Amino acid sequence: SIVENIMMGIMYDIPSIHQVKQVIVGRECVLEGKQPEVIRGA
C-alpha cells in the first residue's frame, strides 16, 4: 500500500534517532517519493 511504502524506511530509523517528537508525511512524500520530515524535541 502507499502508506507502507512511505513509512517503511522511517519506521526502522526512528528508534535510533534521539528525541523524535513528530514525523510529517507531506504531499511531497506521496507524490514525489521524498522522505518524511522528522521533528525533534525534548
Coordinates of C-alpha atoms in Angstrom, one line a residue:
S1 CA 0.0 0.0 0.0
I2 CA 1.0 3.6 -0.3
V3 CA 1.4 4.3 3.4
E4 CA 3.5 1.2 3.9
N5 CA 5.9 2.2 1.1
I6 CA 6.2 5.8 2.5
M7 CA 6.7 4.6 6.1
M8 CA 8.9 1.5 5.6
G9 CA 12.3 3.2 5.9
I10 CA 11.5 5.8 8.5
M11 CA 9.8 3.4 10.9
Y12 CA 13.0 1.4 11.2
D13 CA 15.1 4.6 11.5
I14 CA 13.0 6.3 14.3
P15 CA 14.2 4.1 17.2
S16 CA 17.8 5.1 16.5
I17 CA 17.0 8.8 16.3
H18 CA 17.0 10.6 19.6
Q19 CA 14.1 12.7 20.8
V20 CA 11.8 12.3 17.9
K21 CA 8.7 14.4 18.6
Q22 CA 6.8 14.1 15.3
V23 CA 7.1 12.6 11.7
I24 CA 5.4 14.6 9.0
V25 CA 4.4 12.8 5.8
G26 CA 3.6 15.6 3.4
R27 CA 2.4 15.9 -0.1
E28 CA 6.0 15.6 -1.5
C29 CA 6.3 12.2 0.2
V30 CA 3.3 10.8 -1.5
L31 CA 3.7 12.4 -5.0
E32 CA 7.5 12.8 -5.3
G33 CA 8.8 10.0 -3.1
K34 CA 10.7 12.3 -0.7
Q35 CA 11.4 11.2 2.8
P36 CA 9.1 12.2 5.7
E37 CA 10.2 15.1 7.8
V38 CA 11.4 14.2 11.3
I39 CA 10.8 16.8 14.0
R40 CA 13.0 16.5 17.1
G41 CA 12.1 17.9 20.5
A42 CA 12.6 17.5 24.2

